Every structure is written in C-alpha cells, then in structure tokens.
Tab-separated table of C-alpha atoms in Angstrom:
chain	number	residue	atom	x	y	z
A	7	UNK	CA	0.000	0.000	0.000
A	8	UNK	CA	2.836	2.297	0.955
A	9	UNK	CA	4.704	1.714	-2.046
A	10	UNK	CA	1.478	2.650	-4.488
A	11	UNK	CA	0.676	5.954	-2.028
A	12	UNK	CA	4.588	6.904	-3.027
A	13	UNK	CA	4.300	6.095	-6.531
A	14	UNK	CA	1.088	8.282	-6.617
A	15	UNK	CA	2.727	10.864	-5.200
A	16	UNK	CA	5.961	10.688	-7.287
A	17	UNK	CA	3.997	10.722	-10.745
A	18	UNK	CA	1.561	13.636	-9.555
A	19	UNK	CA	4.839	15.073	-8.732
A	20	UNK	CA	6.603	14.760	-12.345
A	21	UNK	CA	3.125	16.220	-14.048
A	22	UNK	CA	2.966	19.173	-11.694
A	23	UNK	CA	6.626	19.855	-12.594
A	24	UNK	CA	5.759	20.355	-16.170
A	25	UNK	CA	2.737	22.372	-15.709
A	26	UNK	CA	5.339	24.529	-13.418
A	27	UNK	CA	7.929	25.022	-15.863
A	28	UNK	CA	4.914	25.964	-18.554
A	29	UNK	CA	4.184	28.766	-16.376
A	30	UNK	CA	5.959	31.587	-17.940
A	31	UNK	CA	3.822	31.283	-20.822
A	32	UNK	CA	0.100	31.516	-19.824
A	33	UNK	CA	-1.291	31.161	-23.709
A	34	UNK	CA	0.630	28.614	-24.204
A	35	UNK	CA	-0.048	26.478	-20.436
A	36	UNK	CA	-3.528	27.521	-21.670
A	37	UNK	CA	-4.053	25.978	-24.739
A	38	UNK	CA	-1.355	23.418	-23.922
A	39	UNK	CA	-4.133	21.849	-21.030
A	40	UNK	CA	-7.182	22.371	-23.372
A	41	UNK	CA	-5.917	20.192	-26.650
A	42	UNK	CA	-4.386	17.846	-23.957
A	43	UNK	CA	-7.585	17.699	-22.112
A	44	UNK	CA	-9.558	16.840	-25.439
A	45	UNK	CA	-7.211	13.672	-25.970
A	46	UNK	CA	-7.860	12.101	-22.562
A	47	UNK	CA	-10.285	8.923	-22.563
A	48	UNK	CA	-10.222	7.331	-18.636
A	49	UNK	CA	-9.651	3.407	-19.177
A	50	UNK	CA	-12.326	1.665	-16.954
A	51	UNK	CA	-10.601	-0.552	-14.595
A	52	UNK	CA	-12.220	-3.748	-13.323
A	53	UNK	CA	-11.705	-2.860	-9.042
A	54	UNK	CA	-12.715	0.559	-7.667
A	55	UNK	CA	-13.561	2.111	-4.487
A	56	UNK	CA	-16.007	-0.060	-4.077
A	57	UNK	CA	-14.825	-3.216	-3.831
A	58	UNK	CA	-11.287	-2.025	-2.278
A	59	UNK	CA	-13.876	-0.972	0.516
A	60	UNK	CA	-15.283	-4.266	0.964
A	61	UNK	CA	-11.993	-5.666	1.391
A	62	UNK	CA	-10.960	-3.416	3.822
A	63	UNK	CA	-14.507	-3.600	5.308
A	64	UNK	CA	-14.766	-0.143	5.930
A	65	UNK	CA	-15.879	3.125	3.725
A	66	UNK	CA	-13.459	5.500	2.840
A	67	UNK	CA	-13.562	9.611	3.158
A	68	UNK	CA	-11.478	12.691	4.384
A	69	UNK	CA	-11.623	14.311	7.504
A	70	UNK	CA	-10.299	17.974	6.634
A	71	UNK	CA	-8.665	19.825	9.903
A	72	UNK	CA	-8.619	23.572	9.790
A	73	UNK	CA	-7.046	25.932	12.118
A	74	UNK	CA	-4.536	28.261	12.408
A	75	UNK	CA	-0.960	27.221	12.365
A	76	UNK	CA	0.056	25.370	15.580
A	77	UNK	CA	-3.648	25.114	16.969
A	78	UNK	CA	-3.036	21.694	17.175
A	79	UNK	CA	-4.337	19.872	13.856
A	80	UNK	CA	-1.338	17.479	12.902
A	81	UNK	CA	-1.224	16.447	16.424
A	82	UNK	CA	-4.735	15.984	16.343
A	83	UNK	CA	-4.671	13.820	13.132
A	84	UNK	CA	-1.548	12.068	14.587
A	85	UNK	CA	-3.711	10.956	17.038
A	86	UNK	CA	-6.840	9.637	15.885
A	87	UNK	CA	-4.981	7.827	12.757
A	88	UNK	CA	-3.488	5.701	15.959
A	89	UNK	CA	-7.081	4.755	16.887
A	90	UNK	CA	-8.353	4.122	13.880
A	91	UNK	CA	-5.264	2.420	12.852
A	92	UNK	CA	-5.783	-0.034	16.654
A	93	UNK	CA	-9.607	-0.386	14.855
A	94	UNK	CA	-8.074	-1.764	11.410
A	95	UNK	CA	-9.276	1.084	9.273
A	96	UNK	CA	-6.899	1.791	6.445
A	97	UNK	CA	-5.750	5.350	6.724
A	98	UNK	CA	-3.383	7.909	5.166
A	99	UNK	CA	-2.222	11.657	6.448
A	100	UNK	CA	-1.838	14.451	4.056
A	101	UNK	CA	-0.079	17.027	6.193
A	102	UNK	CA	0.695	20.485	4.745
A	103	UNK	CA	3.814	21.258	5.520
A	104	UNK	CA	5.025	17.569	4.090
A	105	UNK	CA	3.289	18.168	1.049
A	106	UNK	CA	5.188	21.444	0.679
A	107	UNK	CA	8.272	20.143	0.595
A	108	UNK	CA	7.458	17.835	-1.943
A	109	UNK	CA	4.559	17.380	-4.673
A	110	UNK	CA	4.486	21.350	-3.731
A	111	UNK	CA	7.331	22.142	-3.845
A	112	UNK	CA	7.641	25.147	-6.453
A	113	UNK	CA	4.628	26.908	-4.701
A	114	UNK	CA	5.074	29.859	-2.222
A	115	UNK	CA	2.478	31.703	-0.181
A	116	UNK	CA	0.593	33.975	-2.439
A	117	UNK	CA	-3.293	33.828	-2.536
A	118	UNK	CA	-3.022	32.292	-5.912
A	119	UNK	CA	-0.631	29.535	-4.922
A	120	UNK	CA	-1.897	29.054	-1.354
A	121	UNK	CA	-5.324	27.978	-3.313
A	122	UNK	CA	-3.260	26.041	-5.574
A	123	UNK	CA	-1.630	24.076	-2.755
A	124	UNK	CA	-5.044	23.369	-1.532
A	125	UNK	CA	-6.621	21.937	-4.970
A	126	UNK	CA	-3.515	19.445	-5.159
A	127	UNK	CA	-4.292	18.287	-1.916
A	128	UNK	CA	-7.803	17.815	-2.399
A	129	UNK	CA	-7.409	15.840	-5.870
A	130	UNK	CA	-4.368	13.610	-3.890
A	131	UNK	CA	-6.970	13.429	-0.959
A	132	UNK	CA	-9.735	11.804	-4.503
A	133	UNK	CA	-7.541	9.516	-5.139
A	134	UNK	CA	-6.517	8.040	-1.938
A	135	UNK	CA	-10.328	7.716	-1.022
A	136	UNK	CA	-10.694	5.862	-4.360
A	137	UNK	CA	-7.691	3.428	-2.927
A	138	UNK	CA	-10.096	2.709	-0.114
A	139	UNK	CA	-8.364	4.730	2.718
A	140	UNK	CA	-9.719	7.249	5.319
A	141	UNK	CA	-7.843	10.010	4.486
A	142	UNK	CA	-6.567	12.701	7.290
A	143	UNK	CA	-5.424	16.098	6.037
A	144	UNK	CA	-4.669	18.738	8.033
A	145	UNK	CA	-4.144	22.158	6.314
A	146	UNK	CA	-4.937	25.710	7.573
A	147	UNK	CA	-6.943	26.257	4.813
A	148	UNK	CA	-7.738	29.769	5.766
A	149	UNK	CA	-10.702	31.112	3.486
A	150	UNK	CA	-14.322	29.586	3.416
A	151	UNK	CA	-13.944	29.460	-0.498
A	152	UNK	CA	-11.075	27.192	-0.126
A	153	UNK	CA	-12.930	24.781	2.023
A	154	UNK	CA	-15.512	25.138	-0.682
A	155	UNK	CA	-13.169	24.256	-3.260
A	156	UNK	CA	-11.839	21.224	-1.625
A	157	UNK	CA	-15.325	19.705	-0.594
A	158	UNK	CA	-16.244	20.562	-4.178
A	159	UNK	CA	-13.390	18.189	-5.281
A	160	UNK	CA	-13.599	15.436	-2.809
A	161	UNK	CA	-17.392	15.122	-2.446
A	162	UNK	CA	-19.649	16.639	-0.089
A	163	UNK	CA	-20.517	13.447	1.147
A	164	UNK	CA	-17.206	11.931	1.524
A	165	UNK	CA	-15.986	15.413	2.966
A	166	UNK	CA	-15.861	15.539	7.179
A	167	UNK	CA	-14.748	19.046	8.648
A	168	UNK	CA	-12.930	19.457	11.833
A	169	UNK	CA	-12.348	23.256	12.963
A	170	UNK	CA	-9.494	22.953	15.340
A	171	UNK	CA	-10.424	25.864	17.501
A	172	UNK	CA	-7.249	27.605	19.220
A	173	UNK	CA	-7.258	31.332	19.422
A	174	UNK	CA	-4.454	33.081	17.399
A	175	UNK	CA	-2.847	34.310	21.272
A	176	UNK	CA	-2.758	30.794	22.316
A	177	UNK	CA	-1.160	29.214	18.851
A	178	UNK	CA	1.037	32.173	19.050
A	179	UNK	CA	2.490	31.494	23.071
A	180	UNK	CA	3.335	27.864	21.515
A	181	UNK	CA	5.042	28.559	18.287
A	182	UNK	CA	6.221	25.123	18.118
A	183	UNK	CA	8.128	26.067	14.806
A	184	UNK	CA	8.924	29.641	15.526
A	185	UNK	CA	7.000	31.215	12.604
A	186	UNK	CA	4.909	33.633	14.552
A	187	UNK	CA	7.887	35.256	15.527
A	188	UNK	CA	9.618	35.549	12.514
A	189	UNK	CA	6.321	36.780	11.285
A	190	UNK	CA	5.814	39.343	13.757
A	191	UNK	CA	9.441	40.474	12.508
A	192	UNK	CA	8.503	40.973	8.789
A	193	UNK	CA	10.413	37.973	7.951
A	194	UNK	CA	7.324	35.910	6.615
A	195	UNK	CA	5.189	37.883	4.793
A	196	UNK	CA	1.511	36.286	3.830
A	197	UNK	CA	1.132	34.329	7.447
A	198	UNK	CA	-2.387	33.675	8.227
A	199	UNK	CA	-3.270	35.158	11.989
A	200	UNK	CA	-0.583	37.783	11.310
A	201	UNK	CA	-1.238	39.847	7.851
A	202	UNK	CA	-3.262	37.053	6.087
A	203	UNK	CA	-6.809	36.768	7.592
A	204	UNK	CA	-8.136	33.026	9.031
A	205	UNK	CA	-11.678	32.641	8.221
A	206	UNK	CA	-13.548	30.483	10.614
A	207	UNK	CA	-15.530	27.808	9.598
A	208	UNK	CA	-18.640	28.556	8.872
A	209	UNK	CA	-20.806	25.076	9.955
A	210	UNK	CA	-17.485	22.494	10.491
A	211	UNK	CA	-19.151	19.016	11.323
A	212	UNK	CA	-17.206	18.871	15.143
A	213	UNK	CA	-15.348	21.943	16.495
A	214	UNK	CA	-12.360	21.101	19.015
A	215	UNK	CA	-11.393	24.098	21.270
A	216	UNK	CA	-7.804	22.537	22.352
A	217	UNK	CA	-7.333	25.549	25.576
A	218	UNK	CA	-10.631	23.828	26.861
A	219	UNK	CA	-10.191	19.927	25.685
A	220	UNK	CA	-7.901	17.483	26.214
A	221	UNK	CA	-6.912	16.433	22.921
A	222	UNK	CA	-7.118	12.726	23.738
A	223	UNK	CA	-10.700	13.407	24.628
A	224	UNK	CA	-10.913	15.369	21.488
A	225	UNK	CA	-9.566	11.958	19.252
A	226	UNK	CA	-11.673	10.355	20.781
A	227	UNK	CA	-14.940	12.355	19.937
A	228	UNK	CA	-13.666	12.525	16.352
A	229	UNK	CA	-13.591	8.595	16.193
A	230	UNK	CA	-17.056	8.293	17.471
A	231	UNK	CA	-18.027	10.512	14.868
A	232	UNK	CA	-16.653	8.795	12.432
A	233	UNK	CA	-17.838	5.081	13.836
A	234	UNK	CA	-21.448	5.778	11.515
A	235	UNK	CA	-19.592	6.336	8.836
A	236	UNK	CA	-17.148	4.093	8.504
A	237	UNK	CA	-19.518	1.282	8.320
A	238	UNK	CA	-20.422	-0.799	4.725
A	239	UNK	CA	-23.830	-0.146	3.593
C-alpha cells in the first residue's frame, strides 16, 4: 500500500513539474491543457472504491482539519490515525507542511498559490479515497472558499470538517516552529493570523477548542463521529 501511495505521489509530482515550468507562458499552459484535455479517454478498470472498501470492510472519506498554524491539527490527526489504525481502518495523512516540501514544492504563499496548494491536496486526498483509505489532512486552509473548493473536489458526502479551535494568542504562546515570531518580525510575509486573515468555519461538522479539551478526549470524539460512517452499507 505504501509503495502505491509513493508512486502516486511521485507521478503527480513529475506532471505538476511540467505544468510549473509551462508557467511563464500563460497562452501557451492555456491551450497546452485544453488540446491535452480533449485527448484524454479514462480506461475503466475492473476494481474501484467499491470493492477495495469491501476488502478493507470499511468506507473510505477525508476528515479535513482547519485551524490556524500550531492550533493543534497534525497532532490531532496524529492521534486519531493511531485509533483508527488499533480499529483496522486503512488510513493515510496528508499534512501540509510535508506536502510542501514535496509534490508542492515550487509553490510559495501567495493567494493564488496558497489555493493552488489546496486543490492538489484535495485531488491527492480523490484519489486516496478511491484506494479505499480514510484520508486525514490537516491544512490551515484559511478562506471559506477554499474549504468550498476542496469539498467541491472530494465530495460533499465523503468530505468531514474538523475546525481545530485555538485562538491566534494561544497558537502564538506555543510557536512550536517559531513562525509567529519571525512573522511578527517581517520575515514571513503572507502568514495567516498575522497579515493574512483566518476565516472560521462557517458550519465544520465537530469543532475542538484545544485551551478547553484534552486532545485525547478530542480523538476520541472525532472517532465516534466517524464510527457511523465508517460502516459498509
């Protein structure tokens, strides 16, 4: 499984890449996509989702955290893939700083290419759930049209949103990586909290306020949510 998820990411990787180095040219990336898009017939495969999830005996979907940057959400994900991986449920994290530094590489922090970063991660996050795996991804995803964008992509009914409630003062007294600092020094321009707005959910389907939770109660509220839904129809 492992060694599929890599050589998913690796070839998603290689097409990105080229659709990178087209940039310079927008007519040209344009019309390059469109006469490419024209040409592509999907081969109909014998297995899909739906019989990987009947061997795994378990549905498969994304629970999306959002939150501002050290409010908690990889941690959080961290720790309910260990429960559901103790229940047998096949799982996978998409984390956003890991997928920066890879498939994501050639984006930086710009509106344009934070949204960007956000629609890869959503159409990884299709696939994955096609494999038959809960997927966890935990991205700040700051605007409500991102969020949009993403449930758009995934499904609305495979799409599970967990707001990851820690106020900006809070996130900011932790810093676990330092980049409040550097942000409140001008050194990181764009940071969400700082000089890039964070745009609460609107209706996320569980809210976890981490100053008022333990976050091992918090896991396990998650899992029970997901317990419904996890199971074959």
């Amino acid at each position: 499984m492992e060694i599929v998820m890599d050589m998913c990411l690796y070839y998603l990787h290689k097409i990105f890449s080229v659709k990178s180095a087209a940039k310079s040219d927008g007519f040209f990336c344009l019309k390059f996509r469109k006469d490419n898009m024209s040409n592509i017939q999907t081969f109909n495969f014998s297995l899909g989702r739906k019989e990987r999830n009947k061997l795994n005996n378990h549905t498969s979907f994304v629970v999306w955290f959002t939150g501002l940057s050290g409010s908690g959400k990889s941690t959080l994900a961290n720790m309910l893939e260990k429960l559901l991986y103790e229940a047998k449920v096949n799982t996978f994290i998409l984390d956003g700083d890991n997928l920066r530094k890879g498939l994501n590489k050639e984006l930086n922090f710009s509106n344009k290419e934070r949204e960007e970063n956000l629609r890869v991660a959503a159409e990884v996050a299709k696939i994955l759930v096609n494999s038959g795996s809960v997927v966890l991804a935990s991205f700040i995803s700051p605007k409500q049209t991102n969020r949009d964008m993403v449930k758009e992509i995934i499904g609305k009914d495979d799409f599970i949103e967990v707001f990851v409630n820690t106020s900006l003062e809070t996130c900011e007294k932790r810093d676990v990586k330092g980049l409040y600092k550097k942000a409140r020094a001008g050194e990181i321009k764009n940071f969400t909290g700082i000089d890039s707005p964070y745009e609460k959910p609107l209706n996320p389907d569980i809210e976890i306020n981490t100053e008022r939770e333990n976050l091992e109660e918090a896991a396990q509220r998650i899992l029970k949510l997901l317990q419904k839904k996890l199971e074959l129809k």
